[in-house]
Short mmCIF file of C-alpha atoms in Angstrom, two decimals:
data_model
loop_
_atom_site.label_atom_id
_atom_site.label_comp_id
_atom_site.label_asym_id
_atom_site.label_seq_id
_atom_site.Cartn_x
_atom_site.Cartn_y
_atom_site.Cartn_z
CA MET A 1 21.31 -13.28 -1.77
CA THR A 2 22.51 -10.38 0.37
CA THR A 3 21.94 -6.46 0.11
CA ARG A 4 25.23 -6.21 -1.73
CA ASP A 5 24.65 -8.86 -4.37
CA PHE A 6 21.57 -6.99 -5.22
CA GLN A 7 23.25 -3.69 -5.49
CA ARG A 8 25.60 -5.35 -7.76
CA ALA A 9 23.41 -6.10 -10.10
CA ARG A 10 23.36 -4.72 -13.30
CA SER A 11 22.77 -6.77 -16.61
CA PRO A 12 19.46 -7.92 -17.72
CA GLU A 13 19.99 -11.50 -16.46
CA ALA A 14 20.52 -9.88 -12.94
CA LYS A 15 17.75 -7.80 -13.17
CA ALA A 16 15.67 -10.64 -13.55
CA VAL A 17 17.10 -12.68 -10.87
CA ARG A 18 16.03 -9.76 -8.41
CA GLU A 19 12.67 -9.82 -10.10
CA ALA A 20 12.18 -13.37 -9.71
CA ALA A 21 13.34 -12.90 -5.94
CA ILE A 22 10.80 -10.11 -4.96
CA LEU A 23 8.07 -12.12 -6.66
CA ASP A 24 9.06 -15.23 -4.98
CA ALA A 25 9.15 -13.26 -1.53
CA ALA A 26 5.90 -11.62 -2.21
CA ARG A 27 4.10 -15.35 -3.20
CA ARG A 28 5.55 -17.01 -0.11
CA LEU A 29 4.07 -13.98 2.23
CA GLY A 30 0.59 -14.02 0.76
CA ALA A 31 0.15 -17.48 0.96
CA GLU A 32 1.35 -17.06 4.48
CA ARG A 33 -0.72 -14.06 5.53
CA GLY A 34 -3.37 -13.47 2.71
CA ILE A 35 -2.52 -10.83 0.37
CA ARG A 36 -4.26 -8.28 2.21
CA GLU A 37 -1.86 -8.25 5.01
CA VAL A 38 1.73 -7.94 2.96
CA THR A 39 3.17 -4.65 2.75
CA LEU A 40 5.78 -3.41 0.62
CA THR A 41 7.97 -3.27 3.28
CA ASP A 42 7.41 -6.86 4.12
CA ILE A 43 8.29 -7.80 0.85
CA ALA A 44 11.62 -5.70 0.87
CA SER A 45 12.63 -6.70 4.33
CA ALA A 46 12.38 -10.60 3.13
CA VAL A 47 14.38 -10.12 -0.20
CA ASP A 48 16.85 -8.02 2.15
CA MET A 49 16.55 -4.75 0.23
CA HIS A 50 15.83 -1.41 0.88
CA LYS A 51 12.14 -0.35 -0.24
CA SER A 52 13.52 2.43 -2.39
CA ALA A 53 15.78 0.01 -4.07
CA MET A 54 12.70 -2.41 -4.74
CA LEU A 55 11.01 0.43 -6.50
CA ARG A 56 13.34 0.62 -9.43
CA TYR A 57 11.69 -3.00 -10.12
CA PHE A 58 7.98 -2.54 -9.19
CA GLU A 59 6.10 0.72 -9.17
CA THR A 60 4.30 -0.23 -6.26
CA ARG A 61 2.95 -3.17 -4.14
CA GLU A 62 -0.11 -3.69 -6.50
CA GLU A 63 2.28 -4.16 -9.40
CA ILE A 64 3.76 -6.99 -7.85
CA PHE A 65 0.52 -8.46 -7.14
CA LEU A 66 -0.68 -8.04 -10.53
CA ARG A 67 2.44 -9.79 -11.41
CA LEU A 68 1.43 -12.67 -9.39
CA THR A 69 -2.06 -12.57 -10.65
CA ALA A 70 -1.17 -12.83 -14.23
CA GLU A 71 1.42 -15.88 -13.27
CA GLY A 72 -1.71 -17.76 -11.59
CA TRP A 73 -3.85 -17.17 -14.96
CA ARG A 74 -1.03 -18.60 -16.90
CA ASP A 75 -0.75 -21.63 -14.59
CA TRP A 76 -4.20 -21.99 -14.24
CA ALA A 77 -5.90 -21.73 -17.66
CA PRO A 78 -3.63 -24.50 -19.38
CA ASP A 79 -4.18 -26.72 -16.47
CA LEU A 80 -7.63 -26.40 -16.63
CA ALA A 81 -8.02 -26.99 -20.46
CA GLU A 82 -6.30 -29.81 -20.48
CA ARG A 83 -8.09 -31.46 -17.18
CA VAL A 84 -11.39 -30.70 -18.85
CA GLY A 85 -10.13 -32.03 -22.08
CA ALA A 86 -9.38 -35.47 -20.45
CA VAL A 87 -13.00 -35.59 -18.92
CA GLN A 88 -14.53 -39.08 -19.87
CA GLN A 89 -18.31 -38.07 -21.08
CA PRO A 90 -18.26 -34.66 -20.40
CA ASP A 91 -21.51 -33.27 -18.69
CA ALA A 92 -22.49 -30.06 -16.86
CA ASP A 93 -21.74 -31.32 -13.68
CA THR A 94 -18.02 -33.13 -14.42
CA VAL A 95 -16.74 -29.99 -16.26
CA ALA A 96 -17.91 -27.53 -13.69
CA ALA A 97 -16.16 -30.07 -10.75
CA VAL A 98 -12.62 -29.61 -12.70
CA VAL A 99 -13.22 -25.99 -12.85
CA ALA A 100 -13.95 -25.74 -8.86
CA ALA A 101 -11.03 -28.30 -8.38
CA THR A 102 -8.39 -26.48 -10.20
CA LEU A 103 -9.58 -23.03 -8.80
CA ALA A 104 -9.65 -24.42 -4.99
CA GLU A 105 -6.46 -25.96 -5.13
CA ARG A 106 -4.86 -22.14 -5.86
CA GLY A 107 -5.56 -20.87 -2.89
CA THR A 108 -3.41 -17.63 -3.31
CA PHE A 109 -4.66 -17.40 -6.78
CA CYS A 110 -8.19 -17.43 -5.19
CA ASP A 111 -7.07 -14.53 -2.75
CA LEU A 112 -5.39 -12.24 -5.58
CA LEU A 113 -8.48 -12.81 -7.92
CA ALA A 114 -10.47 -11.01 -5.51
CA GLN A 115 -8.12 -8.42 -4.84
CA THR A 116 -7.76 -7.42 -8.52
CA PRO A 117 -10.49 -5.31 -9.64
CA LEU A 118 -10.77 -3.80 -6.10
CA ASN A 119 -7.10 -3.03 -5.44
CA LEU A 120 -4.43 -4.09 -7.92
CA GLU A 121 -5.84 -2.54 -11.34
CA ARG A 122 -6.45 0.48 -9.35
CA ASN A 123 -2.68 1.43 -7.90
CA VAL A 124 -0.64 0.72 -11.26
CA SER A 125 0.10 2.20 -14.49
CA VAL A 126 -2.23 1.93 -17.60
CA GLU A 127 0.58 -0.01 -19.26
CA LYS A 128 0.72 -2.70 -16.46
CA VAL A 129 -3.15 -3.35 -16.91
CA ARG A 130 -3.16 -3.81 -20.62
CA GLU A 131 -0.58 -6.41 -20.10
CA PHE A 132 -2.39 -8.16 -17.44
CA LYS A 133 -5.41 -7.69 -19.57
CA LEU A 134 -3.91 -9.36 -22.30
CA THR A 135 -2.99 -12.15 -20.05
CA THR A 136 -6.55 -13.01 -18.80
CA GLY A 137 -7.25 -12.86 -22.66
CA GLU A 138 -4.85 -15.22 -23.31
CA GLY A 139 -6.27 -17.53 -20.65
CA LEU A 140 -9.66 -17.36 -21.81
CA GLY A 141 -8.35 -18.23 -25.23
CA ARG A 142 -7.15 -21.41 -23.75
CA ILE A 143 -9.82 -22.18 -21.48
CA VAL A 144 -13.24 -21.38 -23.68
CA PRO A 145 -12.24 -23.58 -26.67
CA ALA A 146 -11.55 -26.31 -24.38
CA VAL A 147 -14.90 -25.98 -22.21
CA ARG A 148 -16.80 -25.70 -25.80
CA ALA A 149 -15.29 -28.56 -27.14
CA ALA A 150 -16.25 -30.53 -24.01
CA LEU A 151 -20.00 -29.38 -23.91
CA PRO A 152 -20.31 -28.72 -27.61
CA GLY A 153 -24.14 -26.72 -26.97
CA LEU A 154 -22.12 -23.85 -25.60
CA THR A 155 -21.27 -20.61 -27.22
CA GLU A 156 -18.28 -18.30 -26.92
CA GLN A 157 -20.33 -15.84 -24.82
CA ASP A 158 -21.45 -18.92 -22.26
CA GLY A 159 -17.73 -19.98 -22.05
CA ILE A 160 -16.80 -16.08 -21.30
CA ASP A 161 -19.59 -16.06 -18.67
CA LEU A 162 -18.40 -19.17 -17.27
CA VAL A 163 -14.66 -17.95 -16.47
CA ALA A 164 -16.15 -14.65 -15.15
CA ALA A 165 -18.60 -16.29 -12.91
CA ALA A 166 -15.80 -19.05 -11.68
CA THR A 167 -13.27 -16.35 -11.04
CA SER A 168 -15.44 -13.97 -9.19
CA LEU A 169 -17.05 -16.58 -7.49
CA ALA A 170 -13.83 -18.24 -6.62
CA GLY A 171 -12.38 -15.26 -5.55
CA THR A 172 -15.33 -14.07 -3.00
CA PHE A 173 -15.82 -17.17 -1.56
CA HIS A 174 -12.19 -17.58 -0.70
CA GLN A 175 -12.45 -14.51 1.27
CA ILE A 176 -15.56 -15.30 3.21
CA ALA A 177 -13.94 -19.18 3.72
CA THR A 178 -10.77 -17.63 5.32
CA PRO A 179 -11.82 -15.01 7.66
CA GLY A 180 -9.66 -14.13 10.93
CA PRO A 181 -9.59 -17.09 13.65
CA GLU A 182 -11.80 -15.08 16.08
CA VAL A 183 -14.65 -14.46 13.43
CA ALA A 184 -14.25 -18.23 12.14
CA ALA A 185 -14.88 -19.32 15.92
CA LEU A 186 -17.95 -17.67 16.04
CA TYR A 187 -19.21 -18.89 13.09
CA ARG A 188 -18.77 -22.52 14.58
CA SER A 189 -20.42 -21.05 18.28
CA ASP A 190 -23.48 -19.97 16.85
CA PRO A 191 -26.11 -22.00 14.91
CA ARG A 192 -27.75 -18.66 13.54
CA LEU A 193 -24.80 -17.90 11.65
CA SER A 194 -24.19 -21.34 9.81
CA HIS A 195 -25.21 -19.87 6.58
CA ALA A 196 -21.90 -17.71 6.80
CA LEU A 197 -19.85 -20.59 6.84
CA VAL A 198 -18.72 -21.49 3.13
CA ASP A 199 -16.60 -24.82 1.86
CA VAL A 200 -15.20 -23.35 -1.46
CA GLU A 201 -14.76 -26.36 -3.80
CA PRO A 202 -18.22 -28.03 -3.32
CA ARG A 203 -20.47 -24.57 -3.23
CA LEU A 204 -18.29 -23.33 -6.58
CA ALA A 205 -18.85 -27.02 -7.92
CA ARG A 206 -22.45 -26.85 -7.28
CA ILE A 207 -23.05 -23.52 -8.66
CA LEU A 208 -21.12 -23.68 -11.91
CA GLY A 209 -22.74 -27.21 -12.80
CA ALA A 210 -26.02 -25.40 -12.27
CA LEU A 211 -24.61 -22.75 -14.62
CA LEU A 212 -23.66 -24.90 -17.30
CA ARG A 213 -26.69 -26.89 -17.32
CA GLY A 214 -28.72 -23.92 -17.61
CA MET A 215 -26.48 -22.64 -20.43
CA MET A 216 -27.13 -25.78 -22.09
CA ALA A 217 -30.68 -26.02 -21.56
CA ARG A 218 -31.39 -22.41 -22.77
CA ALA A 219 -30.56 -23.41 -25.98
CA GLY A 220 -32.42 -26.82 -25.84
CA ARG A 221 -29.32 -28.88 -26.06
CA MET B 1 -24.54 20.93 12.53
CA THR B 2 -21.52 22.22 14.18
CA THR B 3 -18.93 20.58 16.29
CA ARG B 4 -20.42 22.24 19.26
CA ASP B 5 -23.64 20.49 18.69
CA PHE B 6 -22.04 17.16 18.31
CA GLN B 7 -19.74 17.99 21.61
CA ARG B 8 -22.82 18.76 23.46
CA ALA B 9 -25.12 15.81 22.38
CA ARG B 10 -25.24 13.50 25.82
CA SER B 11 -29.10 12.08 25.24
CA PRO B 12 -29.42 8.38 23.68
CA GLU B 13 -31.34 10.48 21.01
CA ALA B 14 -28.62 12.76 20.45
CA LYS B 15 -26.35 9.82 20.07
CA ALA B 16 -28.83 8.24 17.21
CA VAL B 17 -28.95 11.58 15.22
CA ARG B 18 -24.82 11.88 15.55
CA GLU B 19 -24.56 8.25 14.53
CA ALA B 20 -26.96 8.78 11.56
CA ALA B 21 -25.43 12.12 10.70
CA ILE B 22 -21.91 10.07 10.40
CA LEU B 23 -23.62 7.30 8.46
CA ASP B 24 -25.35 9.62 6.19
CA ALA B 25 -21.74 11.30 5.26
CA ALA B 26 -20.19 7.94 4.66
CA ARG B 27 -22.94 6.98 2.80
CA ARG B 28 -22.68 10.10 0.25
CA LEU B 29 -18.76 10.22 0.44
CA GLY B 30 -18.83 6.08 -0.83
CA ALA B 31 -21.40 7.04 -3.56
CA GLU B 32 -19.36 9.83 -4.95
CA ARG B 33 -15.79 8.37 -4.65
CA GLY B 34 -16.18 4.68 -4.26
CA ILE B 35 -15.72 2.92 -0.93
CA ARG B 36 -12.27 2.41 -0.93
CA GLU B 37 -11.37 5.71 -1.52
CA VAL B 38 -13.45 7.11 1.63
CA THR B 39 -11.13 7.37 5.11
CA LEU B 40 -11.99 8.03 8.55
CA THR B 41 -10.77 11.39 8.45
CA ASP B 42 -12.80 12.15 5.33
CA ILE B 43 -15.99 10.91 7.41
CA ALA B 44 -15.07 13.13 10.36
CA SER B 45 -14.48 16.31 8.30
CA ALA B 46 -17.74 15.83 6.50
CA VAL B 47 -19.58 15.71 9.63
CA ASP B 48 -17.39 18.13 11.25
CA MET B 49 -16.14 16.12 14.25
CA HIS B 50 -12.97 15.48 15.18
CA LYS B 51 -11.65 11.79 14.33
CA SER B 52 -11.03 11.09 18.23
CA ALA B 53 -14.67 11.80 19.11
CA MET B 54 -16.24 9.82 16.40
CA LEU B 55 -14.06 6.84 17.60
CA ARG B 56 -16.79 7.17 20.49
CA TYR B 57 -19.62 6.19 17.95
CA PHE B 58 -17.93 3.83 15.72
CA GLU B 59 -14.54 1.67 16.46
CA THR B 60 -13.33 1.57 13.01
CA ARG B 61 -14.08 2.81 9.53
CA GLU B 62 -14.82 -0.53 8.50
CA GLU B 63 -17.47 -0.57 11.25
CA ILE B 64 -18.90 2.23 9.39
CA PHE B 65 -19.57 0.66 6.16
CA LEU B 66 -20.24 -2.54 7.62
CA ARG B 67 -23.30 -0.83 9.25
CA LEU B 68 -24.05 0.53 5.89
CA THR B 69 -23.97 -2.63 4.14
CA ALA B 70 -26.24 -4.39 7.15
CA GLU B 71 -28.65 -1.33 6.00
CA GLY B 72 -28.05 -2.24 2.18
CA TRP B 73 -29.45 -6.03 3.08
CA ARG B 74 -32.45 -4.54 4.86
CA ASP B 75 -33.22 -2.14 1.80
CA TRP B 76 -32.64 -4.86 -0.71
CA ALA B 77 -34.19 -8.21 0.74
CA PRO B 78 -37.80 -6.79 1.05
CA ASP B 79 -37.91 -4.93 -2.21
CA LEU B 80 -36.15 -8.10 -4.15
CA ALA B 81 -39.02 -10.32 -2.33
CA GLU B 82 -41.77 -7.84 -2.94
CA ARG B 83 -40.78 -7.70 -6.98
CA VAL B 84 -40.29 -11.07 -7.47
CA GLY B 85 -43.77 -12.17 -5.84
CA ALA B 86 -45.16 -9.54 -8.28
CA VAL B 87 -43.57 -11.20 -11.40
CA GLN B 88 -46.59 -12.51 -13.80
CA GLN B 89 -45.62 -16.47 -14.97
CA PRO B 90 -42.20 -16.48 -13.24
CA ASP B 91 -39.36 -18.25 -15.02
CA ALA B 92 -35.86 -18.58 -14.57
CA ASP B 93 -35.18 -15.59 -17.00
CA THR B 94 -37.87 -13.25 -15.41
CA VAL B 95 -36.89 -13.90 -11.89
CA ALA B 96 -33.22 -13.64 -12.73
CA ALA B 97 -33.80 -10.33 -14.39
CA VAL B 98 -35.45 -8.97 -11.23
CA VAL B 99 -32.35 -10.06 -8.85
CA ALA B 100 -30.15 -8.10 -11.31
CA ALA B 101 -32.05 -5.13 -11.83
CA THR B 102 -32.62 -4.74 -7.96
CA LEU B 103 -28.80 -4.86 -7.28
CA ALA B 104 -27.76 -2.92 -10.42
CA GLU B 105 -30.21 0.04 -9.11
CA ARG B 106 -27.71 -0.18 -5.78
CA GLY B 107 -24.24 0.77 -6.83
CA THR B 108 -23.20 1.58 -3.64
CA PHE B 109 -24.55 -1.70 -2.08
CA CYS B 110 -22.76 -3.51 -4.75
CA ASP B 111 -19.37 -1.68 -4.00
CA LEU B 112 -19.99 -2.61 -0.10
CA LEU B 113 -20.74 -6.33 -0.97
CA ALA B 114 -17.30 -6.56 -2.78
CA GLN B 115 -15.64 -4.87 0.35
CA THR B 116 -17.36 -6.68 3.18
CA PRO B 117 -15.39 -10.31 3.43
CA LEU B 118 -12.27 -8.34 1.61
CA ASN B 119 -12.20 -5.50 4.56
CA LEU B 120 -15.30 -4.87 6.17
CA GLU B 121 -15.19 -8.12 8.22
CA ARG B 122 -11.55 -8.05 9.14
CA ASN B 123 -11.39 -4.78 11.37
CA VAL B 124 -14.28 -4.65 13.25
CA SER B 125 -15.26 -6.92 16.72
CA VAL B 126 -16.35 -10.39 16.91
CA GLU B 127 -19.72 -8.90 18.19
CA LYS B 128 -20.00 -6.48 15.03
CA VAL B 129 -19.48 -9.52 12.62
CA ARG B 130 -22.38 -11.34 14.49
CA GLU B 131 -25.00 -8.63 14.40
CA PHE B 132 -23.85 -8.22 10.56
CA LYS B 133 -24.21 -11.99 9.89
CA LEU B 134 -27.53 -11.81 11.67
CA THR B 135 -28.80 -9.13 9.14
CA THR B 136 -27.83 -10.88 6.16
CA GLY B 137 -29.32 -14.01 7.69
CA GLU B 138 -32.81 -12.18 7.98
CA GLY B 139 -32.17 -10.69 4.29
CA LEU B 140 -32.14 -14.61 2.90
CA GLY B 141 -35.17 -15.33 5.33
CA ARG B 142 -36.88 -12.97 2.95
CA ILE B 143 -35.54 -13.59 -0.35
CA VAL B 144 -35.44 -17.30 -0.44
CA PRO B 145 -39.21 -17.96 0.26
CA ALA B 146 -39.92 -15.76 -2.34
CA VAL B 147 -37.83 -16.93 -5.08
CA ARG B 148 -38.98 -20.53 -4.05
CA ALA B 149 -42.51 -19.36 -4.26
CA ALA B 150 -42.10 -18.06 -7.92
CA LEU B 151 -39.87 -20.99 -8.81
CA PRO B 152 -41.60 -24.11 -6.69
CA GLY B 153 -39.00 -26.67 -8.35
CA LEU B 154 -36.19 -24.57 -5.97
CA THR B 155 -34.79 -26.01 -3.00
CA GLU B 156 -33.75 -24.10 0.43
CA GLN B 157 -30.06 -24.81 -0.86
CA ASP B 158 -30.80 -23.38 -4.25
CA GLY B 159 -31.95 -20.43 -2.80
CA ILE B 160 -29.12 -19.91 -0.54
CA ASP B 161 -26.75 -20.43 -3.73
CA LEU B 162 -28.67 -17.94 -5.68
CA VAL B 163 -28.28 -15.02 -3.24
CA ALA B 164 -24.62 -16.21 -2.59
CA ALA B 165 -23.84 -16.15 -6.65
CA ALA B 166 -25.80 -12.93 -6.96
CA THR B 167 -24.27 -10.85 -4.46
CA SER B 168 -20.81 -12.42 -5.18
CA LEU B 169 -20.67 -11.74 -8.58
CA ALA B 170 -22.81 -8.16 -8.11
CA GLY B 171 -19.92 -6.83 -5.97
CA THR B 172 -17.03 -8.19 -8.41
CA PHE B 173 -18.87 -6.91 -11.56
CA HIS B 174 -19.66 -3.59 -10.06
CA GLN B 175 -15.83 -3.33 -9.12
CA ILE B 176 -14.66 -4.39 -12.77
CA ALA B 177 -17.19 -1.90 -14.20
CA THR B 178 -16.12 1.21 -12.48
CA PRO B 179 -12.15 1.26 -12.95
CA GLY B 180 -10.46 4.34 -12.78
CA PRO B 181 -10.99 7.01 -15.69
CA GLU B 182 -7.50 6.13 -17.50
CA VAL B 183 -8.39 2.45 -17.36
CA ALA B 184 -11.87 2.81 -18.68
CA ALA B 185 -10.19 4.78 -21.92
CA LEU B 186 -7.51 2.14 -22.28
CA TYR B 187 -10.31 -0.54 -22.33
CA ARG B 188 -12.04 1.31 -25.02
CA SER B 189 -9.29 2.19 -27.20
CA ASP B 190 -7.80 -1.66 -27.67
CA PRO B 191 -10.30 -4.02 -29.24
CA ARG B 192 -8.10 -6.91 -27.42
CA LEU B 193 -9.57 -6.10 -24.37
CA SER B 194 -12.88 -5.99 -25.00
CA HIS B 195 -13.32 -8.78 -22.59
CA ALA B 196 -12.36 -6.46 -19.75
CA LEU B 197 -15.68 -4.28 -20.53
CA VAL B 198 -18.46 -5.41 -18.36
CA ASP B 199 -22.48 -4.18 -18.15
CA VAL B 200 -23.30 -5.28 -14.92
CA GLU B 201 -27.01 -5.62 -15.15
CA PRO B 202 -27.13 -8.00 -18.28
CA ARG B 203 -24.20 -10.03 -17.47
CA LEU B 204 -25.75 -10.78 -14.03
CA ALA B 205 -29.35 -11.37 -15.58
CA ARG B 206 -27.68 -13.86 -18.01
CA ILE B 207 -25.94 -15.63 -15.56
CA LEU B 208 -28.19 -16.05 -12.89
CA GLY B 209 -31.25 -17.05 -15.66
CA ALA B 210 -28.66 -19.65 -16.67
CA LEU B 211 -28.00 -20.73 -13.33
CA LEU B 212 -31.88 -20.60 -12.26
CA ARG B 213 -32.68 -22.74 -15.27
CA GLY B 214 -30.10 -25.44 -14.29
CA MET B 215 -31.03 -25.81 -11.05
CA MET B 216 -34.59 -26.26 -11.95
CA ALA B 217 -33.42 -28.54 -14.91
CA ARG B 218 -30.90 -30.67 -12.34
CA ALA B 219 -34.40 -31.96 -10.45
CA GLY B 220 -36.01 -32.61 -13.69
CA ARG B 221 -38.66 -29.80 -13.09
#
């Protein structure tokens, strides 16, 4: 699509096409470089628009990435709910393994999860934060009942705590696991730094497995 | 201290005094505004130095805050180890409560913990990252034995996982708990957004208590 095609867009349909192109470009650049390295100028140039024209679609860089995070929740939550529902003889470790796998498969979503409270929710309008929080609330509404059906001893609060822990840890562990190349080489070179190396999925599965087991043990279930 | 005093400093002692003044200013500004809002220019002007002069002491803004994070570990780890050691009849919940309390008391440290893998470790030299990781390794060396002495069933890996989970969750929950004022008002105004409100210490204590209980239950202890 050329700059002139974009400039001609007037109808709601054409506007939606442009928005989708902007989100696609941001998603692709974020996956390639990491979210923190992608500027509004990078996105504008990837869709061949002027930055000022792009600001008619999104207020800020953070609004673009917050929209991608919301998309990530709408993709992740039903997939997790379905896969938890399909676990045969579910227990703390098998459910935790599914939660860890569905997050570890989504590296860009993990990157976005870490950026959300630090950056993305701080440079957008209150209305955009409200929309985003409604989306995460809907995600909880899919995940928590599915996890409680698999592990009937869990309370609603346990389910919410599980999702909060899983998303927070996945975001942080993803950042720790994807340092710059020089720092990655440093970690491998010095045995005293081995504690700094993180493999996201097994660590997440191990911690969430213990968390779920402890939630069930607490109530004597 | 004036700009001229700073310019005159030449001896190692004078250099240490200047470094301490820079770190003090960064710590104070970070506590007032949140780390993400503090620029190198803000710190330079708080110590009445030119930015170019300050760069002789610290390579980047991130190096200053990474030093403060290292200080935070050296302050937190022995305090936590001592207070865990003092718990009468320790169990998963009482040990978790101490971990949560020692972190919740240190708001700026929690802020720094969240910034570390996202930002602070990405804009400093490899040598500074190495120094920092050695400090966190020493912190683990204080905390893990203290927690294992209190809860003898835990393995070394459990202790490391506990510290990784505690610091990651404290960092993220602190960010979620300290949104801008407009977003905070939004959360209180809309009951559908109540899941977005986080009280750091009780949530952290609850999750870490379940985590420790699950680690102990896993080994049948």
